[in-house]
């Protein structure tokens, strides 16, 4: 096996081990998160998800997604959500701006009783910390998806000295080590091969799957979307979106 193939195998092994750890160690909290979303759906509430930079990718992966819940909405922050910001460094800079989260929440449709999932690998920047603090003050339930290792090993960039994990109703630990790089090789100075997107996306999909299962157990048809590339998919999705139109914001 060549060096490149060996490294590919090592990366898969590392990602699989992280997924196993999350499966075994976060099972109870993933179940609680899925149940909280199911409770919110049953009660007529809304669900929003937020992530900045690359942490936005697992958030976006749950929105308007075949096989996903139609009521998952992306909370957008201009210049922060996504990796298409120019210059790319602007997004990182905005994550450290105090007061931005409050302005976003004050102009968002979120209300007391809704759920906000905040994804931040490090959980140390002002934006996710203030997002969680302000959301809870507004009466929202907050689920944080983060790496607890960062909170243990890095200093907060928020004036409070706290991390995202300190302001959540539930915390799901992605187990990603500080630096988010799984491989090191002699002759390559920097560690490489991040796994946070793989693992965090799996966490998010496991939470959505749990929520769908809890709703079904309660006799409630979960508002799932089907692929538009299968026969009948568009008709199915149209029906679901009509039924839940007051809780879907990505069509507006």
XYZ file of C-alpha atoms in Angstrom:
252
model
C 0.000 0.000 0.000
C 1.370 3.423 -0.928
C 1.850 6.223 1.560
C -1.258 8.081 0.387
C -3.460 5.001 0.721
C -2.001 4.268 4.149
C -2.851 7.778 5.282
C -6.366 7.447 3.901
C -6.826 4.282 5.920
C -5.488 5.954 9.052
C -7.900 8.824 8.585
C -10.871 6.473 8.224
C -9.748 4.576 11.328
C -9.507 7.816 13.314
C -12.921 9.016 12.163
C -14.512 5.640 12.907
C -13.017 5.620 16.407
C -14.399 9.090 17.084
C -17.824 8.007 15.827
C -17.688 4.949 18.097
C -16.830 7.120 21.085
C -19.690 9.488 20.360
C -22.098 6.597 19.843
C -21.138 4.954 23.136
C -20.489 7.984 25.343
C -23.089 10.481 24.098
C -26.000 8.088 23.590
C -28.038 9.357 26.529
C -27.565 13.025 25.635
C -28.313 12.421 21.950
C -31.523 10.716 23.040
C -32.401 13.673 25.246
C -31.727 16.116 22.406
C -33.914 14.166 20.001
C -36.669 13.961 22.589
C -36.473 17.720 23.197
C -36.942 18.366 19.481
C -39.868 15.925 19.372
C -41.433 17.664 22.383
C -41.067 21.008 20.603
C -42.617 19.729 17.385
C -45.525 18.205 19.280
C -46.074 21.460 21.184
C -46.162 23.538 17.992
C -42.737 25.114 18.485
C -39.931 25.761 16.025
C -36.397 24.415 15.695
C -33.429 26.455 14.506
C -29.791 25.494 14.067
C -26.736 27.750 13.906
C -23.064 27.282 13.144
C -20.314 29.644 12.045
C -17.670 28.939 9.409
C -17.071 25.231 8.938
C -19.349 24.553 11.907
C -22.174 25.778 9.674
C -21.764 22.741 7.415
C -23.363 20.203 9.827
C -26.083 22.798 10.495
C -26.851 23.256 6.813
C -26.825 19.489 6.360
C -30.044 19.215 8.392
C -31.990 21.941 6.577
C -34.292 21.128 3.613
C -32.714 17.707 3.521
C -34.085 14.533 1.956
C -34.663 12.156 4.851
C -34.604 15.031 7.324
C -37.178 16.968 9.294
C -38.839 19.762 7.337
C -38.982 21.984 10.430
C -35.197 22.349 10.784
C -34.397 26.009 10.059
C -31.011 27.655 9.614
C -30.395 30.728 11.771
C -28.293 32.910 9.511
C -25.766 35.557 10.468
C -24.524 37.537 7.435
C -20.834 36.982 6.826
C -20.631 34.118 9.311
C -22.792 31.190 8.216
C -21.075 29.393 5.345
C -17.586 29.218 3.914
C -18.185 31.449 0.888
C -17.416 34.685 2.767
C -14.879 36.963 1.075
C -12.340 37.472 2.454
C -12.493 34.145 4.275
C -10.899 35.699 7.347
C -13.920 37.994 7.817
C -16.068 35.138 9.106
C -13.502 34.269 11.770
C -13.243 37.915 12.793
C -17.021 38.315 13.122
C -17.183 35.332 15.476
C -15.237 37.439 17.976
C -17.453 40.532 17.776
C -19.331 41.249 20.993
C -23.034 42.062 20.650
C -23.596 40.449 17.259
C -25.508 37.479 18.636
C -27.949 39.695 20.514
C -28.710 41.733 17.409
C -29.343 38.558 15.410
C -31.679 37.035 17.979
C -33.593 40.285 18.473
C -34.451 40.343 14.756
C -35.066 36.598 14.358
C -38.429 34.803 14.541
C -37.325 32.723 17.543
C -39.676 32.755 20.528
C -39.745 31.333 24.030
C -40.232 27.581 23.916
C -38.406 27.111 20.615
C -35.194 25.095 20.333
C -31.892 26.510 19.103
C -29.042 24.136 18.298
C -25.677 25.911 18.346
C -22.736 24.171 16.702
C -19.258 25.423 17.550
C -16.232 23.170 17.586
C -14.241 25.252 20.049
C -17.151 27.026 21.726
C -14.713 29.741 22.796
C -15.627 32.697 20.585
C -17.992 35.493 21.569
C -20.654 34.693 18.964
C -21.653 31.161 20.049
C -21.256 32.001 23.753
C -23.470 35.092 23.515
C -25.889 33.280 21.228
C -26.469 30.662 23.908
C -26.622 33.173 26.765
C -29.114 35.449 25.002
C -31.219 32.562 23.696
C -31.729 31.140 27.169
C -32.567 34.596 28.489
C -35.323 34.725 25.862
C -36.749 31.415 27.076
C -35.331 29.191 24.353
C -34.004 25.696 24.918
C -30.386 25.508 23.778
C -28.560 22.406 22.577
C -24.817 22.887 22.173
C -22.739 20.670 19.890
C -19.087 21.266 20.681
C -15.796 19.697 21.680
C -15.508 19.699 25.443
C -11.749 19.304 25.044
C -11.531 22.900 23.832
C -13.351 24.151 26.917
C -10.949 22.172 29.096
C -7.769 23.156 27.253
C -8.300 26.635 25.736
C -9.194 30.039 27.122
C -12.505 31.643 26.237
C -12.476 34.702 23.984
C -15.657 35.993 25.612
C -15.475 38.584 28.351
C -17.224 36.182 30.737
C -14.417 33.655 30.445
C -16.977 30.955 29.657
C -17.482 28.583 26.739
C -20.577 27.477 24.839
C -20.942 24.403 27.004
C -21.552 26.598 30.048
C -24.792 28.063 28.667
C -26.719 25.101 27.255
C -29.605 22.963 28.414
C -27.909 20.010 26.725
C -24.328 19.572 25.521
C -23.301 17.002 22.917
C -19.553 16.398 22.945
C -18.018 15.668 19.536
C -14.808 14.347 21.171
C -12.703 16.220 18.601
C -9.207 16.948 19.969
C -7.920 20.513 20.107
C -6.590 21.462 16.675
C -9.049 19.261 14.733
C -6.397 17.273 12.863
C -6.144 13.503 13.067
C -2.849 12.787 11.288
C 0.799 13.656 11.809
C 3.608 12.499 9.552
C 7.363 13.098 9.737
C 8.304 15.643 7.108
C 4.930 17.418 7.274
C 5.153 20.220 9.803
C 1.453 20.784 10.436
C -1.027 18.158 11.658
C -3.759 17.547 9.082
C -6.974 15.670 8.169
C -9.793 17.245 10.251
C -12.710 15.045 11.300
C -15.033 17.522 12.968
C -17.411 17.837 10.013
C -17.799 14.067 9.660
C -18.449 13.532 13.354
C -20.632 16.583 13.957
C -22.792 15.829 10.918
C -23.284 12.311 12.258
C -24.302 13.727 15.637
C -26.830 16.030 14.014
C -28.345 13.282 11.884
C -28.546 10.975 14.908
C -30.460 13.650 16.814
C -32.871 14.161 13.912
C -33.359 10.396 13.591
C -34.093 10.154 17.302
C -36.636 12.950 17.098
C -38.416 11.236 14.204
C -38.533 7.975 16.145
C -39.896 9.615 19.294
C -42.654 11.333 17.323
C -43.605 8.076 15.638
C -43.716 6.302 19.019
C -46.218 8.951 20.140
C -48.431 8.336 17.127
C -47.356 11.548 15.372
C -46.179 11.359 11.778
C -42.771 13.062 11.769
C -42.577 15.871 9.177
C -39.908 14.194 7.072
C -38.883 15.250 3.586
C -38.303 12.852 0.716
C -35.833 13.177 -2.104
C -37.099 15.266 -5.008
C -35.333 12.789 -7.277
C -37.677 9.898 -6.499
C -41.145 9.527 -7.963
C -43.714 11.279 -5.803
C -41.090 13.149 -3.794
C -42.206 16.650 -4.750
C -45.865 15.912 -3.981
C -44.916 14.437 -0.614
C -42.748 17.413 0.292
C -45.412 19.873 -0.810
C -47.908 18.281 1.559
C -45.482 18.327 4.498
C -44.544 21.951 3.854
C -48.165 23.009 3.694
C -48.923 21.286 6.985
C -45.946 22.888 8.731
C -45.823 26.162 6.804
C -45.950 28.271 9.972
C -42.753 26.623 11.226
C -40.676 26.609 8.025
C -38.659 29.753 7.298
C -36.337 28.760 4.458
C -39.143 29.195 1.896
C -39.661 32.857 2.730
